Coordinates of N, CA and C in Angstrom, one line a residue:
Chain R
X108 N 3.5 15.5 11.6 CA 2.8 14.4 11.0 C 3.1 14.5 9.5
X109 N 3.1 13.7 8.7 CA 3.9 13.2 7.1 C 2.3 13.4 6.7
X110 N 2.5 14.2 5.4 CA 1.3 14.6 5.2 C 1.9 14.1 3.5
X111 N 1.0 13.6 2.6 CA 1.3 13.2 1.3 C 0.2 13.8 0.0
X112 N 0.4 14.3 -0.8 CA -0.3 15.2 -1.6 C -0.5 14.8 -3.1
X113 N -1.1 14.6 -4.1 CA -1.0 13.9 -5.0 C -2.1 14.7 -6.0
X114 N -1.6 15.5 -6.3 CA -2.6 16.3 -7.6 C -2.2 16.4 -9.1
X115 N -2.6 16.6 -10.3 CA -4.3 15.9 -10.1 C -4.7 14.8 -9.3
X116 N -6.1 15.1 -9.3 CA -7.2 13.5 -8.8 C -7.0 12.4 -9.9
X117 N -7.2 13.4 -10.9 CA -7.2 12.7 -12.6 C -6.4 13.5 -13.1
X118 N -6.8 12.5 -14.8 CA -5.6 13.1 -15.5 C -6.5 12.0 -16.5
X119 N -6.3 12.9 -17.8 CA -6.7 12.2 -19.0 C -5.7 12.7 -20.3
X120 N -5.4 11.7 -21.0 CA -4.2 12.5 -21.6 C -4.8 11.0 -23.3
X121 N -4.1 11.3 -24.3 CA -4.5 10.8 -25.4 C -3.5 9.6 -25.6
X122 N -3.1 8.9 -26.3 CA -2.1 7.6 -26.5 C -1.2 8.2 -26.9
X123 N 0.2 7.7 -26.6 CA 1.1 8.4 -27.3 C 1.8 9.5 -26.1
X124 N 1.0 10.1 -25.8 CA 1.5 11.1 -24.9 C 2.0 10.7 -23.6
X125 N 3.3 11.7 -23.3 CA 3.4 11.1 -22.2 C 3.6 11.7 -20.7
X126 N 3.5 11.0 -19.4 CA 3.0 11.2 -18.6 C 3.3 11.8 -17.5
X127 N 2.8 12.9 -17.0 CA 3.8 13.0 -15.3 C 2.7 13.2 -13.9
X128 N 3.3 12.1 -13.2 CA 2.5 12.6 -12.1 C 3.3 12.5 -10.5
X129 N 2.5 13.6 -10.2 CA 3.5 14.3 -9.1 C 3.3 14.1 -7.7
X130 N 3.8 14.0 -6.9 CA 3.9 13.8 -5.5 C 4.5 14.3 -5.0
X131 N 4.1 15.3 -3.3 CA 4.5 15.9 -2.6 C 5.0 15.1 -1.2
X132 N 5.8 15.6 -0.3 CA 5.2 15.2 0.6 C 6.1 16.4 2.2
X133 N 5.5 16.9 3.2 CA 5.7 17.9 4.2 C 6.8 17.5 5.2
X134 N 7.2 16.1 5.1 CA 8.2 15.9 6.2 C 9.1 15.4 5.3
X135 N 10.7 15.9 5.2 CA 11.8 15.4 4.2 C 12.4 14.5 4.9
X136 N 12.3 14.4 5.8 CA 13.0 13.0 6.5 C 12.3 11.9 6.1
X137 N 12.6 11.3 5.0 CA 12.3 10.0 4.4 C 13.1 8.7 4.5
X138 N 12.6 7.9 4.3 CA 14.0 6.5 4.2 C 13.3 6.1 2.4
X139 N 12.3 6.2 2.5 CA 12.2 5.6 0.9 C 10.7 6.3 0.4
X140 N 10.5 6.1 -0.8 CA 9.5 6.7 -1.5 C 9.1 5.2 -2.6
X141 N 7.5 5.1 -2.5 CA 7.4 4.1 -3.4 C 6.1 4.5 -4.3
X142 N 6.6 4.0 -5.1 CA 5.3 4.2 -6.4 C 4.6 2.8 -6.7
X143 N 3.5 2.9 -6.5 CA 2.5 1.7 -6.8 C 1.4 1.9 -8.2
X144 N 0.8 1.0 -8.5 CA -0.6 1.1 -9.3 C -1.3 0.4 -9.4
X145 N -2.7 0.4 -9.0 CA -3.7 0.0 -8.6 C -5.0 0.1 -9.8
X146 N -5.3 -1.1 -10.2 CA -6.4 -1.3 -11.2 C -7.8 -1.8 -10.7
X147 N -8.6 -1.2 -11.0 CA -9.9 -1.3 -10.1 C -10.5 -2.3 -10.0
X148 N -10.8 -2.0 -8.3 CA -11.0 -2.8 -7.7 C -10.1 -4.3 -7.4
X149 N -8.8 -4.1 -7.7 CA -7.7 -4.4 -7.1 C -6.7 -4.1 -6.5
X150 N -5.7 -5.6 -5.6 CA -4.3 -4.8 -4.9 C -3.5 -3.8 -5.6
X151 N -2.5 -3.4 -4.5 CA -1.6 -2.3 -5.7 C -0.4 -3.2 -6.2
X152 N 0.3 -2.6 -7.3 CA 1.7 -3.4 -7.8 C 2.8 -2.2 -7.8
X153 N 3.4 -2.7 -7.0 CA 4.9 -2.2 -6.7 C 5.6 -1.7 -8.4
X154 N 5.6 -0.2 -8.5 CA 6.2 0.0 -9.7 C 8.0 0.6 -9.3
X155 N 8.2 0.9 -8.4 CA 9.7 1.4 -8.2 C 9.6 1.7 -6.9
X156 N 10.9 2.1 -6.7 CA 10.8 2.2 -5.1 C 12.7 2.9 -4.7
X157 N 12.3 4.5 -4.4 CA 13.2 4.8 -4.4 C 14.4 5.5 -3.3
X158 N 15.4 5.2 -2.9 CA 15.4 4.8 -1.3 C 16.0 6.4 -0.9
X159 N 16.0 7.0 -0.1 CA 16.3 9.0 0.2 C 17.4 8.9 -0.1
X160 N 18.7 8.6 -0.6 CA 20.2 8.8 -1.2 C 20.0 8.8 -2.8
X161 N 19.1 8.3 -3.5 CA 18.4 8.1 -4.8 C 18.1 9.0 -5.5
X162 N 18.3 9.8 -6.7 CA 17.9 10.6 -7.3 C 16.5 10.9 -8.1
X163 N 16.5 9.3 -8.6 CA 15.7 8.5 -9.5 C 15.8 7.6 -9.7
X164 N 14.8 6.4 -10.2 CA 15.0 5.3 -10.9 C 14.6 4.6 -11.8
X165 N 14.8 4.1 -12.9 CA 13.8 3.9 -14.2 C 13.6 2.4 -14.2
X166 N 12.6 2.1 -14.6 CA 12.6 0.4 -14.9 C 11.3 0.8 -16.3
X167 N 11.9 0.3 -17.5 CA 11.4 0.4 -18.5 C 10.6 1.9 -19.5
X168 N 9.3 1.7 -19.4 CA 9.2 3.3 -19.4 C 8.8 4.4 -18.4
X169 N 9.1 3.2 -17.4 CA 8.7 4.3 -16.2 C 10.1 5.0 -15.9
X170 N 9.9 6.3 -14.9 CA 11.0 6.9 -14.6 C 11.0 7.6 -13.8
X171 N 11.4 7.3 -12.3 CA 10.5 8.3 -11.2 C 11.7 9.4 -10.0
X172 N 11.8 10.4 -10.0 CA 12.7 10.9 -9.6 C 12.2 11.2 -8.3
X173 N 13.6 12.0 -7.3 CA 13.0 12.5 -5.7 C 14.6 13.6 -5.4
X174 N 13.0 14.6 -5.5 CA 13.4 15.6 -4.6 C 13.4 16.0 -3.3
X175 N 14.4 15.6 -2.6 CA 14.0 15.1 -0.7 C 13.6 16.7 -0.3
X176 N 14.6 17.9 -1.1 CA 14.9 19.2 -0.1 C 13.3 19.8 0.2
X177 N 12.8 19.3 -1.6 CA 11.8 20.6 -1.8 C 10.3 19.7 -1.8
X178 N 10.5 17.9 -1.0 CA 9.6 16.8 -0.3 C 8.8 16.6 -1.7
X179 N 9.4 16.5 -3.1 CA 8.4 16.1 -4.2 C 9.5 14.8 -4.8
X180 N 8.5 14.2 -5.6 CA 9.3 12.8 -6.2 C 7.6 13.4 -7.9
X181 N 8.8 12.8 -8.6 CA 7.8 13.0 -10.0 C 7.7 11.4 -10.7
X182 N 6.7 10.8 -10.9 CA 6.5 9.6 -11.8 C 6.5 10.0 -13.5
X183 N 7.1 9.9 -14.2 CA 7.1 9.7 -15.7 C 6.6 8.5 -16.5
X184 N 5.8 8.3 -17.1 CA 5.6 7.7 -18.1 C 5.8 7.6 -19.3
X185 N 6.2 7.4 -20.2 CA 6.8 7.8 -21.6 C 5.9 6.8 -22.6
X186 N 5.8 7.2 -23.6 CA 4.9 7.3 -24.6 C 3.6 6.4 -24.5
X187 N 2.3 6.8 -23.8 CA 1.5 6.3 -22.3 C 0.7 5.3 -23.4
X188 N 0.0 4.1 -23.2 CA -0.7 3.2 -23.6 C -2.1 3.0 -23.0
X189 N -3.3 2.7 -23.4 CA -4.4 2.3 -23.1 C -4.4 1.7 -21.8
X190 N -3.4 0.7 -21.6 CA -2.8 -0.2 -20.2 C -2.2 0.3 -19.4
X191 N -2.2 1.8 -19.7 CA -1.4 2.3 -18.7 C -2.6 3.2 -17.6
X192 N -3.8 2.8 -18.5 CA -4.7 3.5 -17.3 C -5.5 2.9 -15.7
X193 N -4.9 3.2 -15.1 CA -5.3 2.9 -13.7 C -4.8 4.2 -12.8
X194 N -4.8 3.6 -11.0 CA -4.7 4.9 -10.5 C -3.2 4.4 -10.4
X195 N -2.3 5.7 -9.6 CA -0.9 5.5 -9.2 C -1.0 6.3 -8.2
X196 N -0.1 5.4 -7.1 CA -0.4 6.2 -5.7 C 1.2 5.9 -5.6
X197 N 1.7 7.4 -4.7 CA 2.7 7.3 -4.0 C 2.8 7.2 -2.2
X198 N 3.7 6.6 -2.0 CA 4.0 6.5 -0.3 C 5.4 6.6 0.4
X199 N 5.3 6.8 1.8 CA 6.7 7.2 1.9 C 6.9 6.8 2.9
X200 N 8.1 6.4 3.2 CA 8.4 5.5 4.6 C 9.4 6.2 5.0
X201 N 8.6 7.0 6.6 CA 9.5 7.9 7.2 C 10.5 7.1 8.1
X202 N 11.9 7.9 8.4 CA 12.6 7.4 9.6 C 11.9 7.1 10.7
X203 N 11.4 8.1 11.3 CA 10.6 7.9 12.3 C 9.7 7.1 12.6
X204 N 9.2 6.5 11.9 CA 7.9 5.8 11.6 C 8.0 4.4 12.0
X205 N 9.7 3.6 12.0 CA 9.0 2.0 11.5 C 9.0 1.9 10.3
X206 N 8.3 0.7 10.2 CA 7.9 0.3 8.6 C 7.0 0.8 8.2
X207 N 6.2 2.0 8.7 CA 4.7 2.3 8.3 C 4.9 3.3 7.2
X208 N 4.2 3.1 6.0 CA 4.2 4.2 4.8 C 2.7 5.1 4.8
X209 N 3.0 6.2 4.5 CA 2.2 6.7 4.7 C 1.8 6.7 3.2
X210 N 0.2 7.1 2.8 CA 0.3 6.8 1.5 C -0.5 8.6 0.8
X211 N -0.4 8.5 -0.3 CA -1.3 9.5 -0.9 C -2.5 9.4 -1.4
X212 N -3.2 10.2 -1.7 CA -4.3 10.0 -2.2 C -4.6 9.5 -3.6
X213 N -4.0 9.2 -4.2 CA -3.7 8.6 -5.7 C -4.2 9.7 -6.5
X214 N -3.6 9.5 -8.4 CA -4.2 10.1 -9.7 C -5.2 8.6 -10.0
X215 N -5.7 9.1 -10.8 CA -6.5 8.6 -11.6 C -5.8 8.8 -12.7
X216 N -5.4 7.9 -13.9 CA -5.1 7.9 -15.5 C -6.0 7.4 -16.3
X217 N -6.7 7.9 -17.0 CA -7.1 6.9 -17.9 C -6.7 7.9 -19.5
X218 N -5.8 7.0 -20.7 CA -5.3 7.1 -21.6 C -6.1 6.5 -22.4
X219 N -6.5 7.6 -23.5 CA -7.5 7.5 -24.6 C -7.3 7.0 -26.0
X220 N -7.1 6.2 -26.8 CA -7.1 5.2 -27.5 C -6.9 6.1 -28.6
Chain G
X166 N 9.1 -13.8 -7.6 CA 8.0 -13.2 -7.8 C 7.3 -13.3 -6.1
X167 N 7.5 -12.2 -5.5 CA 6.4 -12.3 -4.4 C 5.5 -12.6 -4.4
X168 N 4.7 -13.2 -3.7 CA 3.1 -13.8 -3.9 C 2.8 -13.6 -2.2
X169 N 1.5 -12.4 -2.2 CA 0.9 -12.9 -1.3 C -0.9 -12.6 -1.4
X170 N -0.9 -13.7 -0.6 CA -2.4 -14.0 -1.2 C -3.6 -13.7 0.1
X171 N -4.5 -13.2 -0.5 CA -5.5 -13.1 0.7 C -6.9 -14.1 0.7
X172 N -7.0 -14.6 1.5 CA -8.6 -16.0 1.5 C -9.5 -15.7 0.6
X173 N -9.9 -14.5 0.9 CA -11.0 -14.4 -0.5 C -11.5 -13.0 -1.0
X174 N -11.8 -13.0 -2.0 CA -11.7 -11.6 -2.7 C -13.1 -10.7 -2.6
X175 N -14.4 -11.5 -2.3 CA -15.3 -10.9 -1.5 C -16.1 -11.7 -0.6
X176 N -16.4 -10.8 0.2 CA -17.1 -11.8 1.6 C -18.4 -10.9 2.3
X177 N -19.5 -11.2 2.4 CA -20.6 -10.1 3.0 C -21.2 -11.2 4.4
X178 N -20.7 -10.5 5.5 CA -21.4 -10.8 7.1 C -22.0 -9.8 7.0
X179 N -23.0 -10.2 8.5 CA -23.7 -9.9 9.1 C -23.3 -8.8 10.5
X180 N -23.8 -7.7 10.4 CA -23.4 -7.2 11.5 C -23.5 -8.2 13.0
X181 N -22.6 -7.5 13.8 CA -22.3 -8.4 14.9 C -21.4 -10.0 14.9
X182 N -21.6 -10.3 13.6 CA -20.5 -11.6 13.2 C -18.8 -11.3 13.5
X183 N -18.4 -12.7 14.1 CA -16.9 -12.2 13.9 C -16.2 -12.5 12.2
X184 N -15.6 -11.8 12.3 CA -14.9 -11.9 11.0 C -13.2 -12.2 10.9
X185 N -12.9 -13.1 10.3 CA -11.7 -13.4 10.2 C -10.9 -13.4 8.6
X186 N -10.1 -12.3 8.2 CA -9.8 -12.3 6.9 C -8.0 -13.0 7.2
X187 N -7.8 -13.4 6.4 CA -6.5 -14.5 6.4 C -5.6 -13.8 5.0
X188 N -4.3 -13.8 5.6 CA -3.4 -13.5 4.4 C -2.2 -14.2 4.4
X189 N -1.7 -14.9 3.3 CA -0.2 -15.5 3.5 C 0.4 -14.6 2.7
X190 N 1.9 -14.6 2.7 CA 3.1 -14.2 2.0 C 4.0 -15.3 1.8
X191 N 5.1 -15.9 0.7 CA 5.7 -16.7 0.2 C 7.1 -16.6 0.3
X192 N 7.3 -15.3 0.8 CA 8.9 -14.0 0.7 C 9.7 -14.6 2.1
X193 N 9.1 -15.4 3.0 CA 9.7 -15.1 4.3 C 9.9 -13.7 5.0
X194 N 8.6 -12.9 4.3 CA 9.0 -11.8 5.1 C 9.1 -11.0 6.4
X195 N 9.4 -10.4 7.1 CA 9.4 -10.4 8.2 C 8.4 -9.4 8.6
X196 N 7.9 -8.3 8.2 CA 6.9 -7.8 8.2 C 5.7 -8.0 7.5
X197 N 4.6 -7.6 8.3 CA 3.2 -7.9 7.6 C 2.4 -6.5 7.8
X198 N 1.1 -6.4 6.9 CA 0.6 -5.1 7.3 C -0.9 -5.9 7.3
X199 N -1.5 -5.0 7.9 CA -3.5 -4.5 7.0 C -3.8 -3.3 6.9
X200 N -4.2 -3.0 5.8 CA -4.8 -2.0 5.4 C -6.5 -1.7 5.1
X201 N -7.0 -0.6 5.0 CA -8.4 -0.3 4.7 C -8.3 0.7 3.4
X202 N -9.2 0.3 2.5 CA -9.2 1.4 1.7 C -10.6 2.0 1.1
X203 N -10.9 3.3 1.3 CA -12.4 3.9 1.4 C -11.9 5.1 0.2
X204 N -13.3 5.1 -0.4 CA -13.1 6.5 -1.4 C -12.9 7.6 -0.9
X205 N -11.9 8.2 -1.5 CA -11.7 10.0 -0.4 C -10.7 9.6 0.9
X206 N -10.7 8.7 1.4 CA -9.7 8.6 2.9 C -9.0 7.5 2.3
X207 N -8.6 7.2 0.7 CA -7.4 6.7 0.8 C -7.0 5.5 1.7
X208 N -5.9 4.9 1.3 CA -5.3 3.6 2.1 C -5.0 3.9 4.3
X209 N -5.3 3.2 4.7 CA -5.2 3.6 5.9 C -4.7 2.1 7.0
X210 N -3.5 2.5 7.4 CA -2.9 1.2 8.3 C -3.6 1.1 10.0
X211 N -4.3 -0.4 9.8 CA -5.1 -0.9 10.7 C -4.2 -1.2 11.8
X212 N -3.0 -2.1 11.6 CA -2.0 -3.2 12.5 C -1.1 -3.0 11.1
X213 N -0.1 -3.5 12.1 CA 1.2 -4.4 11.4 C 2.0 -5.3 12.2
X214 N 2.6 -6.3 12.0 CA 3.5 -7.2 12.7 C 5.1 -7.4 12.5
X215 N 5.9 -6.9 12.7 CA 7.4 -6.9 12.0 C 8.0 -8.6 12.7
X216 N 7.6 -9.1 13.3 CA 7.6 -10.3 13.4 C 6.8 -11.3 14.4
X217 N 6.8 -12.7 14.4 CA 6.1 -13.8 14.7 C 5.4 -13.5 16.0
X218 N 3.9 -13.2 16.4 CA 3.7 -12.7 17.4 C 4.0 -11.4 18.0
X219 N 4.5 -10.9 17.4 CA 4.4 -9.4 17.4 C 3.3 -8.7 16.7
X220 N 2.7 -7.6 17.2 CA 2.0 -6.5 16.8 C 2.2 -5.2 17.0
X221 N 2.1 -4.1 16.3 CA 1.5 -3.0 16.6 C 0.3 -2.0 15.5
X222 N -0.3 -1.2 16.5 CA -1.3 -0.3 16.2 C -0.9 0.4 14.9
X223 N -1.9 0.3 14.3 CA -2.1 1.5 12.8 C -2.1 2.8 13.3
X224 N -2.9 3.7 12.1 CA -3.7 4.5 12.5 C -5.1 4.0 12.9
X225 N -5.5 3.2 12.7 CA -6.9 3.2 12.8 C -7.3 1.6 13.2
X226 N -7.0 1.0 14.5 CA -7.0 -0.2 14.9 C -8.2 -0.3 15.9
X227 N -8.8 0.6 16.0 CA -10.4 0.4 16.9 C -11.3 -0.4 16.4
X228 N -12.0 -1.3 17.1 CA -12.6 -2.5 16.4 C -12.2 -3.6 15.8
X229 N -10.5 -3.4 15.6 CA -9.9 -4.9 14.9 C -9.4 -5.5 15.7
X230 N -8.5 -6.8 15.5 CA -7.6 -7.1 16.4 C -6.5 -8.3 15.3
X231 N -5.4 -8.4 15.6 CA -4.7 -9.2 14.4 C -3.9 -10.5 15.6
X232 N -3.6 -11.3 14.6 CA -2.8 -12.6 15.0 C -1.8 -13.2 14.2
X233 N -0.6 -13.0 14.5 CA 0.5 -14.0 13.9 C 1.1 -14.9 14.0
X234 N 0.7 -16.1 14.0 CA 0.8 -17.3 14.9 C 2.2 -17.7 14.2
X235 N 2.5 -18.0 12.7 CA 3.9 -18.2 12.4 C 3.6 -16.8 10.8
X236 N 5.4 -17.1 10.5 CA 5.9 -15.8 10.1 C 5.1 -15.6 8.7
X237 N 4.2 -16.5 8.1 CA 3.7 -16.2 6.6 C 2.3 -16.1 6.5
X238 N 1.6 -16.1 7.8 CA 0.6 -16.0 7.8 C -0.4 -14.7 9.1
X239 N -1.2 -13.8 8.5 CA -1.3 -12.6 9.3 C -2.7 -12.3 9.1
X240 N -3.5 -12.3 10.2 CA -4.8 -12.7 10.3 C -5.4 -11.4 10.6
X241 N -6.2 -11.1 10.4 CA -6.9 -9.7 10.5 C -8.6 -10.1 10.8
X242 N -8.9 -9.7 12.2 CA -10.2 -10.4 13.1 C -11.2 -9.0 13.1
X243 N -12.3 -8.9 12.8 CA -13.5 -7.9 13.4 C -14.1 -9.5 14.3
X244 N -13.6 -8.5 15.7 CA -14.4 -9.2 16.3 C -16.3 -9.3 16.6
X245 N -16.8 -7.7 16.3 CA -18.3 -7.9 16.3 C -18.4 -6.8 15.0
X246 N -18.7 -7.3 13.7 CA -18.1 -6.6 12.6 C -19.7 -5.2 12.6
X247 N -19.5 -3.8 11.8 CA -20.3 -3.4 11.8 C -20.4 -2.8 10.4
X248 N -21.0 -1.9 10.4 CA -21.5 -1.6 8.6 C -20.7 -0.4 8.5
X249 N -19.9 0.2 9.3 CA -18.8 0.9 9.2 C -17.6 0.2 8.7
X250 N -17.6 -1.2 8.6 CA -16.4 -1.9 8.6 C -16.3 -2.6 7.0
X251 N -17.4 -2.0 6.7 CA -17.8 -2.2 5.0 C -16.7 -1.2 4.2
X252 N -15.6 -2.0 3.9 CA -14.4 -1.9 2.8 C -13.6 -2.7 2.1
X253 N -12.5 -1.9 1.2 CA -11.9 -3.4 0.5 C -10.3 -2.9 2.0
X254 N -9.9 -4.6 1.9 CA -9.4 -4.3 2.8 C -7.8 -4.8 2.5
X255 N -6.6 -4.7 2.5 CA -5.5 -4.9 1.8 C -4.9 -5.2 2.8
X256 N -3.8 -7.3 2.3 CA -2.2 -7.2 3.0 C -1.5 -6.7 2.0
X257 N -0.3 -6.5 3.2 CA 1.0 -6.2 2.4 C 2.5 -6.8 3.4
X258 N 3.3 -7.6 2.5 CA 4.4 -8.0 3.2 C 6.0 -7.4 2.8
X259 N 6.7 -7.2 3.4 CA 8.0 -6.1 3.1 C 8.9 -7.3 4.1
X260 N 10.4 -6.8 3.8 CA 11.6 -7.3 4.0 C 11.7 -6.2 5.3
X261 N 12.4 -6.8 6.1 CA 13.3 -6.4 7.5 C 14.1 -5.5 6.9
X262 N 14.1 -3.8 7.1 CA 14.7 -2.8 6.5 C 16.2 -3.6 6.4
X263 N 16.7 -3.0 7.1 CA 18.2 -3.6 8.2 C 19.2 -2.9 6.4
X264 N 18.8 -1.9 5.9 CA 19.8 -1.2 5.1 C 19.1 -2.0 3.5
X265 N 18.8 -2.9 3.3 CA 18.2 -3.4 2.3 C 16.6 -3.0 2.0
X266 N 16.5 -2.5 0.2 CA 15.5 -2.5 -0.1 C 14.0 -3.2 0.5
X267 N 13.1 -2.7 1.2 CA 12.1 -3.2 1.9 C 10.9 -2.2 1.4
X268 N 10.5 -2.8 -0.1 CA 9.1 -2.5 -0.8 C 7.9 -3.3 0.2
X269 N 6.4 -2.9 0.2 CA 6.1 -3.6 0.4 C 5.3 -4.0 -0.6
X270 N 5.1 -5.5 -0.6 CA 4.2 -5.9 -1.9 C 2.5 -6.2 -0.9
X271 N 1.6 -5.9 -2.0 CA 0.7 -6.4 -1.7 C -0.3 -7.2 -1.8
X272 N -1.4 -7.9 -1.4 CA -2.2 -8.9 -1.7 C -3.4 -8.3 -2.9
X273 N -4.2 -9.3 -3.3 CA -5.4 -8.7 -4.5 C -6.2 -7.7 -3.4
X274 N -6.6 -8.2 -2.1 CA -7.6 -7.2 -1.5 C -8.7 -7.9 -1.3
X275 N -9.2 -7.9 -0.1 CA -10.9 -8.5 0.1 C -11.7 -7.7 0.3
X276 N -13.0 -7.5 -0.6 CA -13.9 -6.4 -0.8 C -14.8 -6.9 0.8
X277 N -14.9 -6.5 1.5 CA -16.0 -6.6 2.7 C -17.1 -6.4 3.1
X278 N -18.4 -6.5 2.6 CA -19.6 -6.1 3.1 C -20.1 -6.6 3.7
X279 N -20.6 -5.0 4.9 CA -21.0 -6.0 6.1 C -22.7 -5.3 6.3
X280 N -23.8 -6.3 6.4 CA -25.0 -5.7 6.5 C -25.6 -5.5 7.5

């Protein structure tokens, strides 16, 4: 069973600074890894999505890498903004699975002004 | 820009009411999901449908039941709703793998309370 791991809960970090949050996950047979973020008490929004032949992929200042051998993918943030605080949750869509993603437990960010 | 949209963003029944939450997608996509999401247990898949009249089981599809009458629209039913069923409750629509990128995007979410 695809187990997904996502520590810290939180993370508090100052403006300017910037960001990494990490995701594990127990079964390396993946087809894709996706990074989402979720502002409260709302849906999530699709931030990258990166498919198991993929190293990494950046769209702006995000920059999210994957490690299939050792089941971790890292989210970066670069020089983090007030708006960048919400949660970010990772998920992964096993072979095995279908379309079904399994998801993690999310971080919490909130970036201090 | 995907757009998929859910009927309404909060709704409070009555236990034992049926409940019917409605979600469209704009993408033609070929899959649909529902999700639950509770503090501490995280997002959790109820149903999904990979196409028109098709279904299958989540993890956690006890007490619901879903309908996909045509491809853009995916209905998520508590047939006798209870105060366990008090969550926010998430679609999401994704593309037909078939080797092509298949994100799934999701809806705003309908907060659910049921008394």
């Amino acid at each position: 069973k695809q187990e997904v791991t996502q520590i810290p809960a939180a993370l508090s970090v100052p403006e300017g600074e910037n960001l990494v949050l990490n995701c594990s996950f127990t079964d390396s047979a993946i087809y894709n890894l996706q990074w989402f973020r979720q502002d409260p008490g709302k849906g999530l929004t699709s931030l990258l999505l990166i498919q198991s032949s993929q190293r990494e992929q950046t769209s702006g200042r995000l920059n999210a890498s994957l490690d299939k051998s050792s089941g971790r993918s890292t989210l970066y943030i670069a020089a983090s903004q007030p708006g960048d605080s919400a949660t970010y949750l990772c998920a992964v869509r096993r072979w095995a699975a279908g379309n079904k993603l399994t998801f993690g437990g999310g971080t919490r960010v909130l970036v201090k002004p | 820009d995907v757009k998929v949209t859910q009927s309404s963003r909060y709704l409070v029944k009555r236990t034992g009411e049926k409940v019917f939450l409605e979600c469209v997608q704009d993408m033609d996509h070929e899959n649909m999901f529902w999700y639950r999401q509770d503090p501490g247990l995280g997002l959790r898949l109820i149903y999904f449908s990979y196409d028109v009249k098709m279904k299958e089981k989540g993890d956690i599809p006890e007490g619901y039941s879903v309908s996909r009458e045509k491809k853009e629209r995916f209905s998520l039913i508590l047939e006798s709703a209870s105060t366990n069923q008090t969550s926010m409750y998430l679609c999401a629509s994704s593309n037909f793998p078939s080797g092509r990128k298949d994100e799934q995007y999701f809806g705003p979410g309908t907060r659910l309370t049921v008394t």
